[in-house]
PDB file of C-alpha atoms in Angstrom:
ATOM      1  CA  MET A 269      -3.759 -14.967  -3.386  1.00 79.00           C
ATOM      2  CA  THR A 270      -7.331 -14.660  -4.644  1.00 86.00           C
ATOM      3  CA  PRO A 271      -9.128 -11.643  -6.158  1.00 85.00           C
ATOM      4  CA  ASP A 272     -10.982 -11.298  -2.844  1.00 90.00           C
ATOM      5  CA  ASP A 273      -7.650 -11.259  -0.986  1.00 87.00           C
ATOM      6  CA  LEU A 274      -6.324  -8.525  -3.252  1.00 89.00           C
ATOM      7  CA  ALA A 275      -9.497  -6.463  -2.896  1.00 91.00           C
ATOM      8  CA  HIS A 276      -9.216  -6.707   0.898  1.00 94.00           C
ATOM      9  CA  TRP A 277      -5.529  -5.756   0.957  1.00 94.00           C
ATOM     10  CA  GLN A 278      -6.127  -2.788  -1.331  1.00 92.00           C
ATOM     11  CA  GLY A 279      -8.176  -1.308   1.485  1.00 94.00           C
ATOM     12  CA  TRP A 280      -4.824  -0.309   3.003  1.00 94.00           C
ATOM     13  CA  CYS A 281      -3.939   1.844  -0.022  1.00 96.00           C
ATOM     14  CA  GLY A 282      -4.257   5.601   0.212  1.00 95.00           C
ATOM     15  CA  LYS A 283      -4.101   5.888   4.006  1.00 91.00           C
ATOM     16  CA  ALA A 284      -1.425   8.457   4.819  1.00 93.00           C
ATOM     17  CA  GLU A 285       0.669   8.104   7.971  1.00 96.00           C
ATOM     18  CA  TRP A 286       2.026  11.395   9.359  1.00 97.00           C
ATOM     19  CA  ARG A 287       4.831  11.749  11.910  1.00 96.00           C
ATOM     20  CA  GLU A 288       6.803  14.666  13.327  1.00 97.00           C
ATOM     21  CA  GLU A 289      10.097  14.430  15.208  1.00 96.00           C
ATOM     22  CA  VAL A 290      13.268  16.342  15.964  1.00 97.00           C
ATOM     23  CA  LEU A 291      16.028  14.818  13.846  1.00 96.00           C
ATOM     24  CA  HIS A 292      18.543  13.253  16.199  1.00 94.00           C
ATOM     25  CA  GLY A 293      22.157  13.604  15.029  1.00 93.00           C
ATOM     26  CA  PRO A 294      23.500  10.551  16.926  1.00 95.00           C
ATOM     27  CA  ASP A 295      21.008   8.351  15.060  1.00 95.00           C
ATOM     28  CA  VAL A 296      22.550   9.421  11.767  1.00 95.00           C
ATOM     29  CA  LEU A 297      26.065   8.903  13.147  1.00 96.00           C
ATOM     30  CA  ARG A 298      25.174   5.318  14.030  1.00 96.00           C
ATOM     31  CA  LEU A 299      24.150   4.754  10.427  1.00 97.00           C
ATOM     32  CA  ALA A 300      27.399   6.349   9.243  1.00 96.00           C
ATOM     33  CA  GLU A 301      29.319   3.900  11.444  1.00 96.00           C
ATOM     34  CA  ALA A 302      27.384   0.976   9.976  1.00 97.00           C
ATOM     35  CA  LEU A 303      28.297   2.168   6.481  1.00 96.00           C
ATOM     36  CA  GLY A 304      31.947   2.835   7.295  1.00 94.00           C
ATOM     37  CA  TRP A 305      31.314   6.469   6.344  1.00 93.00           C
ATOM     38  CA  ASP A 306      33.561   9.163   7.867  1.00 91.00           C
ATOM     39  CA  ALA A 307      30.844  11.642   8.826  1.00 87.00           C
ATOM     40  CA  GLU A 308      33.344  14.033  10.440  1.00 84.00           C
ATOM     41  CA  SER A 309      35.079  14.759   7.140  1.00 82.00           C
ATOM     42  CA  LEU A 310      32.403  13.739   4.606  1.00 83.00           C
ATOM     43  CA  GLY A 311      29.246  14.953   6.368  1.00 85.00           C
ATOM     44  CA  TRP A 312      25.803  13.350   6.283  1.00 90.00           C
ATOM     45  CA  PRO A 313      26.044   9.711   5.113  1.00 94.00           C
ATOM     46  CA  PRO A 314      24.350   8.586   1.892  1.00 96.00           C
ATOM     47  CA  LEU A 315      20.690   7.710   2.523  1.00 97.00           C
ATOM     48  CA  GLY A 316      21.129   9.051   6.044  1.00 96.00           C
ATOM     49  CA  HIS A 317      17.380   9.586   6.361  1.00 97.00           C
ATOM     50  CA  LEU A 318      16.985   5.801   6.772  1.00 97.00           C
ATOM     51  CA  ALA A 319      18.064   6.286  10.406  1.00 97.00           C
ATOM     52  CA  LEU A 320      15.172   8.704  11.016  1.00 97.00           C
ATOM     53  CA  PHE A 321      11.430   8.248  11.570  1.00 96.00           C
ATOM     54  CA  LEU A 322      11.983   4.683  12.748  1.00 93.00           C
ATOM     55  CA  PRO A 323       8.905   2.505  13.298  1.00 87.00           C
ATOM     56  CA  PRO A 324       7.420   2.799  16.786  1.00 86.00           C
ATOM     57  CA  PRO A 325       7.597  -0.173  19.156  1.00 87.00           C
ATOM     58  CA  GLY A 326       4.949  -2.774  18.471  1.00 90.00           C
ATOM     59  CA  PRO A 327       4.263  -6.429  17.696  1.00 94.00           C
ATOM     60  CA  ARG A 328       6.623  -8.205  15.312  1.00 94.00           C
ATOM     61  CA  GLY A 329       5.953 -11.094  12.964  1.00 94.00           C
ATOM     62  CA  PRO A 330       7.966 -14.334  12.992  1.00 96.00           C
ATOM     63  CA  ASP A 331      10.349 -12.907  10.371  1.00 96.00           C
ATOM     64  CA  GLY A 332      11.120  -9.859  12.534  1.00 95.00           C
ATOM     65  CA  HIS A 333       9.176  -7.353  10.430  1.00 95.00           C
ATOM     66  CA  PRO A 334       6.421  -5.320  12.100  1.00 94.00           C
ATOM     67  CA  ALA A 335       3.278  -7.438  12.361  1.00 93.00           C
ATOM     68  CA  ARG A 336       1.109  -7.288   9.259  1.00 92.00           C
ATOM     69  CA  GLY A 337      -2.162  -5.449   9.401  1.00 93.00           C
ATOM     70  CA  GLY A 338      -0.676  -2.132  10.534  1.00 93.00           C
ATOM     71  CA  PHE A 339       0.813   0.090   7.855  1.00 94.00           C
ATOM     72  CA  PHE A 340       1.022  -2.887   5.476  1.00 95.00           C
ATOM     73  CA  PRO A 341      -1.932  -5.208   4.871  1.00 96.00           C
ATOM     74  CA  PRO A 342      -1.963  -8.825   6.138  1.00 96.00           C
ATOM     75  CA  VAL A 343      -0.608 -10.247   2.873  1.00 96.00           C
ATOM     76  CA  SER A 344      -0.647 -14.064   2.918  1.00 95.00           C
ATOM     77  CA  LEU A 345       2.559 -14.443   0.888  1.00 95.00           C
ATOM     78  CA  PRO A 346       5.198 -15.216   3.536  1.00 94.00           C
ATOM     79  CA  ARG A 347       8.288 -13.360   2.316  1.00 95.00           C
ATOM     80  CA  ARG A 348       8.767  -9.603   2.039  1.00 95.00           C
ATOM     81  CA  MET A 349      11.712  -7.650   0.634  1.00 94.00           C
ATOM     82  CA  PHE A 350      12.739  -4.091  -0.204  1.00 96.00           C
ATOM     83  CA  ALA A 351      13.322  -4.408  -3.959  1.00 96.00           C
ATOM     84  CA  GLY A 352      14.290  -0.852  -4.887  1.00 98.00           C
ATOM     85  CA  ALA A 353      13.615   2.843  -4.507  1.00 99.00           C
ATOM     86  CA  ASP A 354      13.720   6.200  -6.280  1.00 99.00           C
ATOM     87  CA  TYR A 355      14.879   9.297  -4.392  1.00 99.00           C
ATOM     88  CA  ARG A 356      14.740  13.038  -4.982  1.00 99.00           C
ATOM     89  CA  PHE A 357      16.876  15.155  -2.648  1.00 98.00           C
ATOM     90  CA  HIS A 358      15.565  18.739  -2.596  1.00 98.00           C
ATOM     91  CA  ARG A 359      17.514  20.181   0.357  1.00 97.00           C
ATOM     92  CA  PRO A 360      19.783  18.804   3.096  1.00 96.00           C
ATOM     93  CA  LEU A 361      18.144  17.675   6.303  1.00 96.00           C
ATOM     94  CA  ILE A 362      19.343  19.456   9.456  1.00 95.00           C
ATOM     95  CA  ALA A 363      19.975  17.512  12.656  1.00 94.00           C
ATOM     96  CA  GLY A 364      18.499  19.017  15.819  1.00 95.00           C
ATOM     97  CA  MET A 365      15.564  20.557  13.938  1.00 96.00           C
ATOM     98  CA  PRO A 366      12.001  19.214  13.676  1.00 98.00           C
ATOM     99  CA  ALA A 367      10.804  17.587  10.482  1.00 98.00           C
ATOM    100  CA  VAL A 368       7.585  16.002   9.228  1.00 98.00           C
ATOM    101  CA  GLN A 369       7.282  12.717   7.356  1.00 98.00           C
ATOM    102  CA  MET A 370       4.323  11.425   5.386  1.00 98.00           C
ATOM    103  CA  ARG A 371       4.206   7.921   3.945  1.00 97.00           C
ATOM    104  CA  VAL A 372       1.427   6.151   2.100  1.00 98.00           C
ATOM    105  CA  LEU A 373       0.969   2.791   0.410  1.00 97.00           C
ATOM    106  CA  ASP A 374      -0.601   3.888  -2.843  1.00 94.00           C
ATOM    107  CA  GLN A 375      -0.570   0.783  -5.027  1.00 94.00           C
ATOM    108  CA  LEU A 376      -0.631  -3.033  -4.868  1.00 96.00           C
ATOM    109  CA  THR A 377      -0.028  -4.950  -8.099  1.00 95.00           C
ATOM    110  CA  PRO A 378      -0.119  -8.756  -8.464  1.00 95.00           C
ATOM    111  CA  LYS A 379       2.505 -10.331 -10.714  1.00 92.00           C
ATOM    112  CA  GLN A 380       3.632 -13.814 -11.680  1.00 88.00           C
ATOM    113  CA  GLY A 381       7.339 -14.431 -11.090  1.00 81.00           C
ATOM    114  CA  LYS A 382       9.645 -17.364 -11.822  1.00 79.00           C
ATOM    115  CA  SER A 383       9.112 -18.718  -8.305  1.00 76.00           C
ATOM    116  CA  GLY A 384       5.357 -18.124  -8.213  1.00 87.00           C
ATOM    117  CA  PRO A 385       2.962 -15.279  -7.398  1.00 92.00           C
ATOM    118  CA  LEU A 386       4.291 -11.880  -6.372  1.00 94.00           C
ATOM    119  CA  LEU A 387       2.651  -8.792  -4.946  1.00 96.00           C
ATOM    120  CA  LEU A 388       4.323  -5.447  -5.620  1.00 97.00           C
ATOM    121  CA  GLY A 389       3.627  -2.546  -3.304  1.00 97.00           C
ATOM    122  CA  ARG A 390       4.522   1.081  -3.950  1.00 98.00           C
ATOM    123  CA  VAL A 391       5.139   3.341  -0.959  1.00 98.00           C
ATOM    124  CA  TRP A 392       5.539   7.121  -1.240  1.00 98.00           C
ATOM    125  CA  VAL A 393       7.561   8.870   1.468  1.00 98.00           C
ATOM    126  CA  THR A 394       7.980  12.652   1.743  1.00 99.00           C
ATOM    127  CA  ILE A 395       9.928  14.591   4.379  1.00 99.00           C
ATOM    128  CA  TRP A 396       9.517  18.334   5.002  1.00 98.00           C
ATOM    129  CA  GLN A 397      11.692  20.570   7.142  1.00 98.00           C
ATOM    130  CA  GLU A 398      11.302  24.298   7.866  1.00 97.00           C
ATOM    131  CA  GLY A 399       8.208  24.299   5.668  1.00 95.00           C
ATOM    132  CA  GLU A 400      10.075  23.022   2.602  1.00 98.00           C
ATOM    133  CA  LYS A 401      10.090  19.652   0.901  1.00 98.00           C
ATOM    134  CA  ALA A 402      13.452  18.038   1.680  1.00 98.00           C
ATOM    135  CA  LEU A 403      13.206  14.514   0.304  1.00 98.00           C
ATOM    136  CA  GLU A 404      10.916  12.313  -1.749  1.00 98.00           C
ATOM    137  CA  GLU A 405      11.204   8.528  -1.860  1.00 98.00           C
ATOM    138  CA  VAL A 406       9.235   5.903  -3.771  1.00 98.00           C
ATOM    139  CA  GLN A 407       9.851   2.403  -2.409  1.00 98.00           C
ATOM    140  CA  THR A 408       9.115  -0.871  -4.178  1.00 98.00           C
ATOM    141  CA  ILE A 409       8.150  -3.624  -1.738  1.00 98.00           C
ATOM    142  CA  VAL A 410       7.722  -7.228  -2.922  1.00 97.00           C
ATOM    143  CA  TRP A 411       5.879 -10.051  -1.202  1.00 97.00           C
ATOM    144  CA  ARG A 412       6.540 -13.541  -2.531  1.00 95.00           C
ATOM    145  CA  ASP A 413       6.147 -17.210  -1.729  1.00 93.00           C
ATOM    146  CA  ASP A 414       8.904 -19.384  -0.308  1.00 91.00           C
ATOM    147  CA  GLY A 415      11.507 -20.285  -2.906  1.00 85.00           C
ATOM    148  CA  PRO A 416      13.928 -23.208  -3.130  1.00 87.00           C
ATOM    149  CA  PRO A 417      17.224 -23.121  -1.210  1.00 90.00           C
ATOM    150  CA  VAL A 418      19.794 -20.789  -2.777  1.00 88.00           C
ATOM    151  CA  PRO A 419      23.433 -21.967  -3.016  1.00 93.00           C
ATOM    152  CA  LEU A 420      26.243 -19.787  -1.721  1.00 97.00           C
ATOM    153  CA  PRO A 421      27.906 -18.071  -4.713  1.00 97.00           C
ATOM    154  CA  VAL A 422      31.266 -19.543  -5.734  1.00 97.00           C
ATOM    155  CA  PRO A 423      33.929 -16.843  -6.257  1.00 96.00           C
ATOM    156  CA  ALA A 424      34.870 -16.323  -9.893  1.00 96.00           C
ATOM    157  CA  SER A 425      38.450 -16.458 -11.100  1.00 93.00           C
ATOM    158  CA  PRO A 426      39.467 -13.825 -11.976  1.00 93.00           C
ATOM    159  CA  PRO A 427      37.186 -11.815  -9.655  1.00 92.00           C
ATOM    160  CA  PRO A 428      34.906  -9.054 -10.980  1.00 94.00           C
ATOM    161  CA  ILE A 429      36.626  -5.775 -11.823  1.00 94.00           C
ATOM    162  CA  GLY A 430      35.292  -2.494 -10.451  1.00 95.00           C
ATOM    163  CA  ASP A 431      36.083   0.755  -8.670  1.00 96.00           C
ATOM    164  CA  ALA A 432      35.739  -0.441  -5.062  1.00 97.00           C
ATOM    165  CA  VAL A 433      35.256  -3.652  -3.115  1.00 97.00           C
ATOM    166  CA  PHE A 434      33.731  -4.104   0.319  1.00 96.00           C
ATOM    167  CA  THR A 435      33.037  -7.272   2.279  1.00 98.00           C
ATOM    168  CA  PRO A 436      30.217  -6.830   4.797  1.00 98.00           C
ATOM    169  CA  ASP A 437      30.510  -9.050   7.854  1.00 98.00           C
ATOM    170  CA  PRO A 438      27.816 -10.067  10.377  1.00 98.00           C
ATOM    171  CA  VAL A 439      28.736  -7.170  12.669  1.00 98.00           C
ATOM    172  CA  GLN A 440      28.173  -4.605   9.904  1.00 98.00           C
ATOM    173  CA  LEU A 441      24.816  -6.161   9.049  1.00 98.00           C
ATOM    174  CA  PHE A 442      23.805  -6.076  12.710  1.00 98.00           C
ATOM    175  CA  LEU A 443      24.846  -2.424  13.036  1.00 98.00           C
ATOM    176  CA  PHE A 444      22.883  -1.475   9.913  1.00 98.00           C
ATOM    177  CA  SER A 445      19.820  -3.391  11.134  1.00 98.00           C
ATOM    178  CA  ALA A 446      20.030  -1.590  14.476  1.00 97.00           C
ATOM    179  CA  ALA A 447      20.602   1.866  12.958  1.00 98.00           C
ATOM    180  CA  THR A 448      17.570   1.510  10.670  1.00 97.00           C
ATOM    181  CA  ALA A 449      15.385  -0.542  13.073  1.00 96.00           C
ATOM    182  CA  ASN A 450      15.203  -3.293  10.457  1.00 96.00           C
ATOM    183  CA  GLY A 451      14.101  -6.385  12.352  1.00 96.00           C
ATOM    184  CA  HIS A 452      14.179  -8.807   9.397  1.00 97.00           C
ATOM    185  CA  ARG A 453      15.997 -11.813  10.820  1.00 98.00           C
ATOM    186  CA  ILE A 454      17.742 -12.847   7.584  1.00 98.00           C
ATOM    187  CA  HIS A 455      20.240 -10.037   8.240  1.00 98.00           C
ATOM    188  CA  TYR A 456      21.443 -11.115  11.710  1.00 98.00           C
ATOM    189  CA  ASP A 457      19.963 -14.503  12.694  1.00 98.00           C
ATOM    190  CA  ALA A 458      21.903 -17.154  10.753  1.00 98.00           C
ATOM    191  CA  PRO A 459      19.926 -20.216  11.964  1.00 98.00           C
ATOM    192  CA  TYR A 460      16.641 -18.517  11.011  1.00 98.00           C
ATOM    193  CA  ALA A 461      17.994 -17.386   7.622  1.00 97.00           C
ATOM    194  CA  SER A 462      19.089 -20.942   6.812  1.00 97.00           C
ATOM    195  CA  ALA A 463      16.258 -23.031   8.257  1.00 96.00           C
ATOM    196  CA  VAL A 464      13.257 -20.807   7.514  1.00 96.00           C
ATOM    197  CA  GLU A 465      14.078 -18.666   4.481  1.00 96.00           C
ATOM    198  CA  PHE A 466      16.568 -21.136   2.932  1.00 96.00           C
ATOM    199  CA  CYS A 467      19.421 -18.633   2.610  1.00 97.00           C
ATOM    200  CA  PRO A 468      23.041 -19.915   2.463  1.00 97.00           C
ATOM    201  CA  GLY A 469      24.188 -17.119   4.769  1.00 98.00           C
ATOM    202  CA  LEU A 470      23.169 -13.805   6.279  1.00 99.00           C
ATOM    203  CA  VAL A 471      21.648 -11.587   3.592  1.00 98.00           C
ATOM    204  CA  VAL A 472      23.084  -8.118   2.958  1.00 99.00           C
ATOM    205  CA  HIS A 473      20.468  -5.342   3.085  1.00 98.00           C
ATOM    206  CA  GLY A 474      19.631  -3.849  -0.309  1.00 98.00           C
ATOM    207  CA  PRO A 475      19.702  -0.270   1.061  1.00 98.00           C
ATOM    208  CA  LEU A 476      23.136  -0.910   2.619  1.00 98.00           C
ATOM    209  CA  VAL A 477      24.527  -1.738  -0.824  1.00 99.00           C
ATOM    210  CA  ALA A 478      22.609   1.175  -2.359  1.00 99.00           C
ATOM    211  CA  ALA A 479      24.171   3.562   0.169  1.00 98.00           C
ATOM    212  CA  GLN A 480      27.627   2.276  -0.771  1.00 98.00           C
ATOM    213  CA  LEU A 481      26.902   2.896  -4.458  1.00 98.00           C
ATOM    214  CA  LEU A 482      25.568   6.389  -3.763  1.00 98.00           C
ATOM    215  CA  GLY A 483      28.609   7.093  -1.584  1.00 97.00           C
ATOM    216  CA  LEU A 484      30.906   6.028  -4.432  1.00 97.00           C
ATOM    217  CA  TRP A 485      29.131   8.470  -6.749  1.00 97.00           C
ATOM    218  CA  GLU A 486      29.046  11.364  -4.255  1.00 95.00           C
ATOM    219  CA  ARG A 487      32.757  11.088  -3.466  1.00 92.00           C
ATOM    220  CA  ARG A 488      33.361  11.922  -7.131  1.00 93.00           C
ATOM    221  CA  HIS A 489      30.552  14.321  -7.946  1.00 94.00           C
ATOM    222  CA  GLY A 490      29.268  15.838  -4.699  1.00 93.00           C
ATOM    223  CA  PRO A 491      25.740  15.579  -3.284  1.00 94.00           C
ATOM    224  CA  ALA A 492      23.253  13.878  -5.587  1.00 96.00           C
ATOM    225  CA  ARG A 493      19.921  15.434  -6.480  1.00 98.00           C
ATOM    226  CA  GLN A 494      18.395  12.105  -7.435  1.00 98.00           C
ATOM    227  CA  PHE A 495      19.181   8.421  -6.987  1.00 98.00           C
ATOM    228  CA  SER A 496      17.501   5.122  -7.881  1.00 99.00           C
ATOM    229  CA  PHE A 497      18.399   1.508  -7.209  1.00 99.00           C
ATOM    230  CA  ARG A 498      17.018  -1.924  -8.076  1.00 98.00           C
ATOM    231  CA  ALA A 499      17.943  -5.233  -6.442  1.00 98.00           C
ATOM    232  CA  GLN A 500      18.695  -8.002  -8.930  1.00 97.00           C
ATOM    233  CA  ALA A 501      20.144 -10.880  -6.859  1.00 97.00           C
ATOM    234  CA  PRO A 502      20.868 -11.568  -3.170  1.00 97.00           C
ATOM    235  CA  LEU A 503      24.233 -10.815  -1.571  1.00 98.00           C
ATOM    236  CA  PHE A 504      25.650 -12.597   1.461  1.00 99.00           C
ATOM    237  CA  ALA A 505      27.831 -11.670   4.432  1.00 98.00           C
ATOM    238  CA  GLY A 506      31.499 -12.568   4.235  1.00 98.00           C
ATOM    239  CA  GLN A 507      31.635 -12.377   0.435  1.00 98.00           C
ATOM    240  CA  PRO A 508      33.229  -9.439  -1.423  1.00 98.00           C
ATOM    241  CA  ILE A 509      30.925  -7.053  -3.290  1.00 99.00           C
ATOM    242  CA  THR A 510      32.407  -5.179  -6.240  1.00 98.00           C
ATOM    243  CA  LEU A 511      31.082  -1.663  -6.877  1.00 98.00           C
ATOM    244  CA  SER A 512      31.485   0.110 -10.204  1.00 97.00           C
ATOM    245  CA  ALA A 513      30.516   3.476 -11.643  1.00 95.00           C
ATOM    246  CA  GLY A 514      30.376   4.055 -15.388  1.00 89.00           C
ATOM    247  CA  GLU A 515      28.608   6.090 -18.031  1.00 85.00           C
ATOM    248  CA  ASP A 516      25.720   3.614 -17.994  1.00 86.00           C
ATOM    249  CA  GLY A 517      25.211   3.867 -14.228  1.00 95.00           C
ATOM    250  CA  LEU A 518      26.256   2.181 -11.008  1.00 98.00           C
ATOM    251  CA  ALA A 519      26.413  -1.536 -10.282  1.00 98.00           C
ATOM    252  CA  ALA A 520      27.191  -4.006  -7.507  1.00 99.00           C
ATOM    253  CA  ARG A 521      28.348  -7.513  -8.404  1.00 98.00           C
ATOM    254  CA  ARG A 522      28.613 -10.654  -6.337  1.00 98.00           C
ATOM    255  CA  CYS A 523      31.878 -12.538  -6.001  1.00 98.00           C
ATOM    256  CA  ASP A 524      30.716 -14.906  -8.779  1.00 97.00           C
ATOM    257  CA  GLY A 525      30.209 -11.971 -11.153  1.00 97.00           C
ATOM    258  CA  THR A 526      26.400 -11.947 -10.952  1.00 98.00           C
ATOM    259  CA  LEU A 527      24.855  -8.486 -11.202  1.00 98.00           C
ATOM    260  CA  ALA A 528      23.234  -7.980  -7.792  1.00 98.00           C
ATOM    261  CA  GLN A 529      22.142  -4.327  -7.879  1.00 99.00           C
ATOM    262  CA  THR A 530      21.892  -1.528 -10.431  1.00 99.00           C
ATOM    263  CA  ALA A 531      21.589   2.180  -9.686  1.00 99.00           C
ATOM    264  CA  THR A 532      21.654   5.631 -11.243  1.00 98.00           C
ATOM    265  CA  ALA A 533      22.523   9.000  -9.704  1.00 98.00           C
ATOM    266  CA  GLY A 534      22.572  12.585 -10.868  1.00 95.00           C
TER     267      GLY A 534
END
């Protein structure tokens, strides 16, 4: 990643992408199913907008993401992940009604991480409905180099203590990938995840865990007006994830006790 590379990639910053669509209720219900969320009694699932404004059909890269050079620049670092997001919920979205989405990559920042060079991208997403701003989202996207193989976490004894535990299996990861049109193969293609990205198992989506944390908060407090999450460590299918909510925020821990995700809601 040279200064010339960065200057070229920054040419993608500031270009807004606009889309309009009628919000399709069954799309949101598919996401609710993937989350294990009872939409009939609880209503719209947490982060339900992730099932809307899905990327249009087009070429895919070898990792399953949309081919680089479209919305995102052709970054040479091979690995990409959704590292966190900040949300502001201004009004509920209404299924069956049209809405408008704008998203823009507004910043690329090079960093040096423990495993080598990183590139941080910031994406702003805004959704309007009936002429009013409904939702704002700021995503943090990270590109990085290949890292060494990661061992499968060994369950701690005693296990982490929290308010809820869920154990995502490969079917749930597949359903979430399908509901959000997330083609990244580490979530559903075990041979690829192991041989190419050196993962010890299928990787749990960060937004899937974030939705579980937000759901835990909303069951207690009602609809959130704001929510933020940050990924700290990878989580893997078939291993229990412990969720907790306290005065200092929300957290998800791996079976070995490692803090995997932090979040706040209000």
